[in-house]
Tab-separated table of C-alpha atoms in Angstrom:
chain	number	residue	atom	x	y	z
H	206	UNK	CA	158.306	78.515	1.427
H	207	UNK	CA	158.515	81.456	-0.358
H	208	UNK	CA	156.946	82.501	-3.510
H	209	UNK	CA	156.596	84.879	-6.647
H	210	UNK	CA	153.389	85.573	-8.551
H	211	UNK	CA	152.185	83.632	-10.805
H	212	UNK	CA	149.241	84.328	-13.613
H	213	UNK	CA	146.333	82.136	-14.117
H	214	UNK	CA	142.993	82.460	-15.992
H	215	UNK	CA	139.683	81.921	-15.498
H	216	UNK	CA	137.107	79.143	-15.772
H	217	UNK	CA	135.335	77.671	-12.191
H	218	UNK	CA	131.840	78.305	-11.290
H	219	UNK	CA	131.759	80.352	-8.774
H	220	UNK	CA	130.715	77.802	-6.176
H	221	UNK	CA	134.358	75.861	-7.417
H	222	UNK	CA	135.884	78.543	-6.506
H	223	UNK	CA	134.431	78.538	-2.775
H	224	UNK	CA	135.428	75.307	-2.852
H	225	UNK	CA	139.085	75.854	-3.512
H	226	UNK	CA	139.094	78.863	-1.551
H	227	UNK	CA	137.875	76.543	1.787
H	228	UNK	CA	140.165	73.661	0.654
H	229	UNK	CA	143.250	76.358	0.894
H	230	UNK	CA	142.803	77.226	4.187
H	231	UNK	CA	142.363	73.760	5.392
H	232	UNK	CA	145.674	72.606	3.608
H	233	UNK	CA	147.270	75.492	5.193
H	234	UNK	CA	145.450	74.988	8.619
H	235	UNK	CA	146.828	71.053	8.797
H	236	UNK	CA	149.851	72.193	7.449
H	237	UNK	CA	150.357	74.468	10.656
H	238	UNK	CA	149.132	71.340	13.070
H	239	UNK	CA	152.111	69.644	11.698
H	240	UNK	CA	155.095	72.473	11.975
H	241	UNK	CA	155.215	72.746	15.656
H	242	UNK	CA	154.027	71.300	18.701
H	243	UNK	CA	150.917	72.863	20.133
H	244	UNK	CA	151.092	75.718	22.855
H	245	UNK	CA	148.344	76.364	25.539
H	246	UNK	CA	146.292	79.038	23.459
H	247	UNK	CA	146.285	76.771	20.590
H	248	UNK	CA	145.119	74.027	22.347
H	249	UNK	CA	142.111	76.550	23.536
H	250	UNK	CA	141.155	77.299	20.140
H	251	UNK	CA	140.634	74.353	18.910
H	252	UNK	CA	138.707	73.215	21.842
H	253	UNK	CA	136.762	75.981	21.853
H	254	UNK	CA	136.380	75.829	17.839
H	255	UNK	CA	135.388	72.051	18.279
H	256	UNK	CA	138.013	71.368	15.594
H	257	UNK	CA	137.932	69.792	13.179
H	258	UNK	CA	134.094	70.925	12.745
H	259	UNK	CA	135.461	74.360	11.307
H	260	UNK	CA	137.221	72.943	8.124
H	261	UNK	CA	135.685	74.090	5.070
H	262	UNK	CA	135.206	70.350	3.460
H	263	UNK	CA	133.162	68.162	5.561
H	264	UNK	CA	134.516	64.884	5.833
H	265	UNK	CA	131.278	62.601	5.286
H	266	UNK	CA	132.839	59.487	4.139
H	267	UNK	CA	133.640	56.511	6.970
H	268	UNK	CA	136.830	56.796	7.519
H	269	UNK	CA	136.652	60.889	7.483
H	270	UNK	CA	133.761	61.274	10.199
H	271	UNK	CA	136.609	58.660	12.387
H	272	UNK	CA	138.819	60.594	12.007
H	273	UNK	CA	136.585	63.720	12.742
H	274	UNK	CA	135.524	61.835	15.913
H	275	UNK	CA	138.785	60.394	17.248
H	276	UNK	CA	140.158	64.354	16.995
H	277	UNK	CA	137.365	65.702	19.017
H	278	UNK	CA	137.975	62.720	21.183
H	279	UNK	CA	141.768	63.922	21.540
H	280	UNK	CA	140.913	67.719	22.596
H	281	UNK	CA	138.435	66.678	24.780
H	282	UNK	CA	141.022	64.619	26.569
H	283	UNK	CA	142.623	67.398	27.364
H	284	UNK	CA	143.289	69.598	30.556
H	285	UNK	CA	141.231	72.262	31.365
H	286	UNK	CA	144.289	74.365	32.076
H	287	UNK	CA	147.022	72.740	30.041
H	288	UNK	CA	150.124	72.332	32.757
H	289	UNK	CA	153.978	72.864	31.780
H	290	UNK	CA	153.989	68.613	31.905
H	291	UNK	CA	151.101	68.205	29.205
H	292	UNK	CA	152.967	70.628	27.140
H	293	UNK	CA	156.255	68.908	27.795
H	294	UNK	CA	154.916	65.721	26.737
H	295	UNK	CA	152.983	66.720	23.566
H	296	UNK	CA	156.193	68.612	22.758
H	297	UNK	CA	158.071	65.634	23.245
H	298	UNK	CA	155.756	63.619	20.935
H	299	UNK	CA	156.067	66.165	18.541
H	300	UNK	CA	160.267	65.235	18.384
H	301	UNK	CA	159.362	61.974	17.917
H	302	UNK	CA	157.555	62.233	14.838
H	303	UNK	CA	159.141	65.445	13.465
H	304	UNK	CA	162.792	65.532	14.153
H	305	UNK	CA	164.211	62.633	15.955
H	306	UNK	CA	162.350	59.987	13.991
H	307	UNK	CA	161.925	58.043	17.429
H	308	UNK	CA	159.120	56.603	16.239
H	309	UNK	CA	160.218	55.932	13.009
H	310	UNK	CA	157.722	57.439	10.969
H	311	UNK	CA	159.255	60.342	8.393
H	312	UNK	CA	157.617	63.214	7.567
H	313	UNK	CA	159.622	63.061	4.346
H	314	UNK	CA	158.283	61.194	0.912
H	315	UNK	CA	161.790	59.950	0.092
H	316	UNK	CA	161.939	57.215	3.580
H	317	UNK	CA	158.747	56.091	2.301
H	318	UNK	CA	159.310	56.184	-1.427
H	319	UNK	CA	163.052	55.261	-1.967
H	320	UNK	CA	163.975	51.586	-2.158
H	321	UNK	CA	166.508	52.043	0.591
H	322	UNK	CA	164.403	54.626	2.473
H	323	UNK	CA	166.914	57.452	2.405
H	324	UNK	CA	166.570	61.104	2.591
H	325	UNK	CA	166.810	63.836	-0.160
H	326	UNK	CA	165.995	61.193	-2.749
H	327	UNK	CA	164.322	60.799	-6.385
H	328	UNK	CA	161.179	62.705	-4.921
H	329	UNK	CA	162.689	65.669	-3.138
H	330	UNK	CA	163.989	66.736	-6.855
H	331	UNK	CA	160.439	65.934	-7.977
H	332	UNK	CA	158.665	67.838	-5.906
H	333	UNK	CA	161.388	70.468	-5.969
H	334	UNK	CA	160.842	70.636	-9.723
H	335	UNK	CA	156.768	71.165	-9.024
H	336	UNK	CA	157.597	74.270	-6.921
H	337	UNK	CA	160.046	75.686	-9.362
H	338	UNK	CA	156.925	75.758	-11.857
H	339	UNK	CA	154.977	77.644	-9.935
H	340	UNK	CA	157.838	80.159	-8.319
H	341	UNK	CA	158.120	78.265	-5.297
H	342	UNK	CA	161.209	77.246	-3.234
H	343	UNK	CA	161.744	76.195	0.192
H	344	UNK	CA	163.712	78.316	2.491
H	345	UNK	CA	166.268	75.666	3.188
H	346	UNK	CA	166.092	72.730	1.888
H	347	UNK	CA	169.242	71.312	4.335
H	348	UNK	CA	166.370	72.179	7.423
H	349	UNK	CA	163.237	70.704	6.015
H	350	UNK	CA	163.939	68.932	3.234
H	351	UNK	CA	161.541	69.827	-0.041
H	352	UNK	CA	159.599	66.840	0.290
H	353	UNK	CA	158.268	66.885	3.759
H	354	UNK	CA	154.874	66.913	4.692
H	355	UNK	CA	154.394	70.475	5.799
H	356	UNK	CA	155.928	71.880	2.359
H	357	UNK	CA	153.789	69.646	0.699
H	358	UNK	CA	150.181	70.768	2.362
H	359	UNK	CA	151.667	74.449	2.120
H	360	UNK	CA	152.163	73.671	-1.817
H	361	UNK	CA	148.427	72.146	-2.004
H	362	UNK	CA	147.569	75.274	-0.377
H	363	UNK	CA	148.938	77.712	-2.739
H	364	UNK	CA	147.567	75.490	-5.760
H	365	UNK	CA	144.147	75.844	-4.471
H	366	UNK	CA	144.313	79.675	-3.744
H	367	UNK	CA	145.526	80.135	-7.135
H	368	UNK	CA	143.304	77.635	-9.359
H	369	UNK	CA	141.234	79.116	-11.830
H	370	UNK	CA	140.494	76.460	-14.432
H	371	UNK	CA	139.277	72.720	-14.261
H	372	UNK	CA	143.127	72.303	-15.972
H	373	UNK	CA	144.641	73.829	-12.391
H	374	UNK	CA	142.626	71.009	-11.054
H	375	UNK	CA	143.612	67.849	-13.150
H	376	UNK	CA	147.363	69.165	-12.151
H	377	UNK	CA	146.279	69.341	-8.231
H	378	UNK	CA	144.907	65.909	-8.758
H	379	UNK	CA	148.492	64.973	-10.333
H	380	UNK	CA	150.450	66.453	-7.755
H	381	UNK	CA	148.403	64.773	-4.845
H	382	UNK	CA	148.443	61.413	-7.008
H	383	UNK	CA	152.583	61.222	-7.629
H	384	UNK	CA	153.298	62.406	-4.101
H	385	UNK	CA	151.517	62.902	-0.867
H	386	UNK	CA	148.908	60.252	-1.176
H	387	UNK	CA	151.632	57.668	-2.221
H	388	UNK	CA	153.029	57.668	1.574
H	389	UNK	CA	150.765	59.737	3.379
H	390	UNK	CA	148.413	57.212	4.557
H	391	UNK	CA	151.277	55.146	5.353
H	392	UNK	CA	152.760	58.059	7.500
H	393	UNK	CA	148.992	58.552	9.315
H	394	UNK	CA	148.684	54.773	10.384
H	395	UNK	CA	152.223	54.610	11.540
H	396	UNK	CA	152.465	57.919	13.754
H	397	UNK	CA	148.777	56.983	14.901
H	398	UNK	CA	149.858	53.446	15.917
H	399	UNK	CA	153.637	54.372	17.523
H	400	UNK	CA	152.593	58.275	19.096
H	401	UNK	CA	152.661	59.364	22.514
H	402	UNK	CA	149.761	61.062	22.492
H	403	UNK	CA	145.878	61.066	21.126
H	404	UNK	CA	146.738	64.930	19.970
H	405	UNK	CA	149.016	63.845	17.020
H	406	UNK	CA	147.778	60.739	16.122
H	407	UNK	CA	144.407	62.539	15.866
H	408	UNK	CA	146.081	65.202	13.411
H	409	UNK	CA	147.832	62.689	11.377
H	410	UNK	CA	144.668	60.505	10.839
H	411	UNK	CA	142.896	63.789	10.003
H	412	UNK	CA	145.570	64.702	7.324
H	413	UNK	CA	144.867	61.479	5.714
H	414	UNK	CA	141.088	61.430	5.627
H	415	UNK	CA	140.787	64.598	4.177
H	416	UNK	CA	143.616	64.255	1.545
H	417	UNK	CA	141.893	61.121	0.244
H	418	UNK	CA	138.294	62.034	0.587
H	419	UNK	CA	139.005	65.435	-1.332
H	420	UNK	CA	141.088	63.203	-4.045
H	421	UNK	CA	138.081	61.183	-4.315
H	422	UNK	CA	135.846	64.438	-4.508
H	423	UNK	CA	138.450	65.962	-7.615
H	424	UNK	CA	137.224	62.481	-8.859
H	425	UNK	CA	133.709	63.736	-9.292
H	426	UNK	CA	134.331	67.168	-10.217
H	427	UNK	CA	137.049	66.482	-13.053
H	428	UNK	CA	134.627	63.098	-14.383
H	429	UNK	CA	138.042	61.748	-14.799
H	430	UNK	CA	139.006	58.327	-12.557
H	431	UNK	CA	141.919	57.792	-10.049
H	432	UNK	CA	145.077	55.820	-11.631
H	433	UNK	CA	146.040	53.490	-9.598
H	434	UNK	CA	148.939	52.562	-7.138
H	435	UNK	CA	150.793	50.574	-9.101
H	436	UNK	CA	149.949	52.727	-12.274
H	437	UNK	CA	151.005	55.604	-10.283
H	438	UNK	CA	154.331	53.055	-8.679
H	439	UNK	CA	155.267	52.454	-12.299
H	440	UNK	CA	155.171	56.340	-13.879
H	441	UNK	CA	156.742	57.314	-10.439
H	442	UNK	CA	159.929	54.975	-9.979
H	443	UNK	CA	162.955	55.039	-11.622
H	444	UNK	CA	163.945	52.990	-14.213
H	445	UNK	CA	167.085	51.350	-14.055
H	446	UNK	CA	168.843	50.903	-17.503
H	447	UNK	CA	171.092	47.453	-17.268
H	448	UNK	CA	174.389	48.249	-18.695
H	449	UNK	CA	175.142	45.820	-21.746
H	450	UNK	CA	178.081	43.639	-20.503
H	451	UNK	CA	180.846	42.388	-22.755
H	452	UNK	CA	181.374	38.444	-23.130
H	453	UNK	CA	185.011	37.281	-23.581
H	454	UNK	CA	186.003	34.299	-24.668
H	455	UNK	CA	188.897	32.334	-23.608
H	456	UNK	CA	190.561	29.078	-25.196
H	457	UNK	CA	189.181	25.983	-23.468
H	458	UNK	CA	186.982	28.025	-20.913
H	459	UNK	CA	183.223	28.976	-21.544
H	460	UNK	CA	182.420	32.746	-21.417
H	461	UNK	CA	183.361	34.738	-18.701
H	462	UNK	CA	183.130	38.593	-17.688
């Protein structure tokens, strides 16, 4: 994704501020966990990091400190001295979920969005349209469509490292409300239940936690509640305007089309 600058003003505390700051490089953190399957120095780092301890928001609600857990769990699991085969295989995972769909579980928000579940639909030109706003664009859109799930945390990224006012908030809140947290807990549960490997399904039930505990934590900051999923379902879909159709009338029949 690539960028131009974009002015904002002022208004967060100071300790908001930290806040977004930390909550940027997470976004961007996950969002590299998800772009590419792991190599052996990564794998290191994160062991020896005890990820996901290091994130700046501390996941203290149930289904956060699981997933906290479970991804410890995963990297603990794994070989001193990763082997060619242990990379083979998480790199095979990583197909799986990312590019084959062999375990049919799209990184995209249109499959899990779209009526029909089809690529490059309504949502790609949505979310398209929220990077345009804020001098965004993805570097090919034909390669990783603008509505996949790395793009997305990238985007949340940038909108933290750039928020300034409780107003930059309610439209992070907006953004994470009309797209990733309308299929990415879908996508988490499905890659965790169909993966190869403890690795990814540790990182996708990660992604989730945190995306929904920090939603709820916006929740508390802005005073402002949640809409819900089907108030969020009904601003979000399309609607479909039924065509008025002409009635004919023939001699000695009833109406026909």
């Amino acid at each position: 994704m690539t960028s131009e600058a974009k002015e904002t003003g002022s208004g967060l505390t100071a300790e908001l501020k930290e806040l977004c700051q930390a909550v940027s490089e997470d976004f961007a953190m996950l969002a590299s966990l998800h772009n590419k399957e792991p190599d052996a120095e990564l794998l290191r780092l994160l062991r020896d990091e005890r990820f996901p301890e290091g994130l700046g928001l501390r996941l203290v609600e149930e289904r956060g400190a699981q997933a906290v857990a479970f991804m410890q769990r995963a990297l603990s699991a794994l070989p001193d001295q990763m082997g060619q085969a242990d990379l083979d295989e998480l790199a095979a995972d990583y197909a799986d979920i990312y590019l084959n769909h062999g375990i049919q579980a799209s990184p995209l928000e249109s499959v899990w969005t779209d009526d029909e579940n089809l690529v490059c639909q309504d949502s790609m030109f949505q979310v398209r349209e929220w990077y345009q706003q804020h001098g965004l664009m993805s570097t090919d859109w034909r390669i990783i469509p603008d509505d996949h799930l790395v793009l997305q945390l990238q985007f949340l990224s940038h909108l933290f490292a750039a928020g300034k006012t409780m107003d930059d908030l309610r439209e992070i809140a907006r953004f994470m409300d009309e797209h990733l947290l309308r299929w990415l807990t879908s996508f988490a549960e499905r890659v965790a239940g169909r993966c190869a490997t403890p690795y990814f399904a540790g990182i996708a039930l990660l992604t989730g936690a945190y995306s929904e505990e920090l939603r709820e934590l916006l929740v508390s900051i802005l005073d402002e509640p949640r809409p819900s999923p089907e108030e969020i379902e009904d601003k979000m879909r399309p609607r479909r305007v039924e065509e008025p159709v002409e009635v004919k009338f023939m001699p000695g029949m009833g109406p026909v089309v």
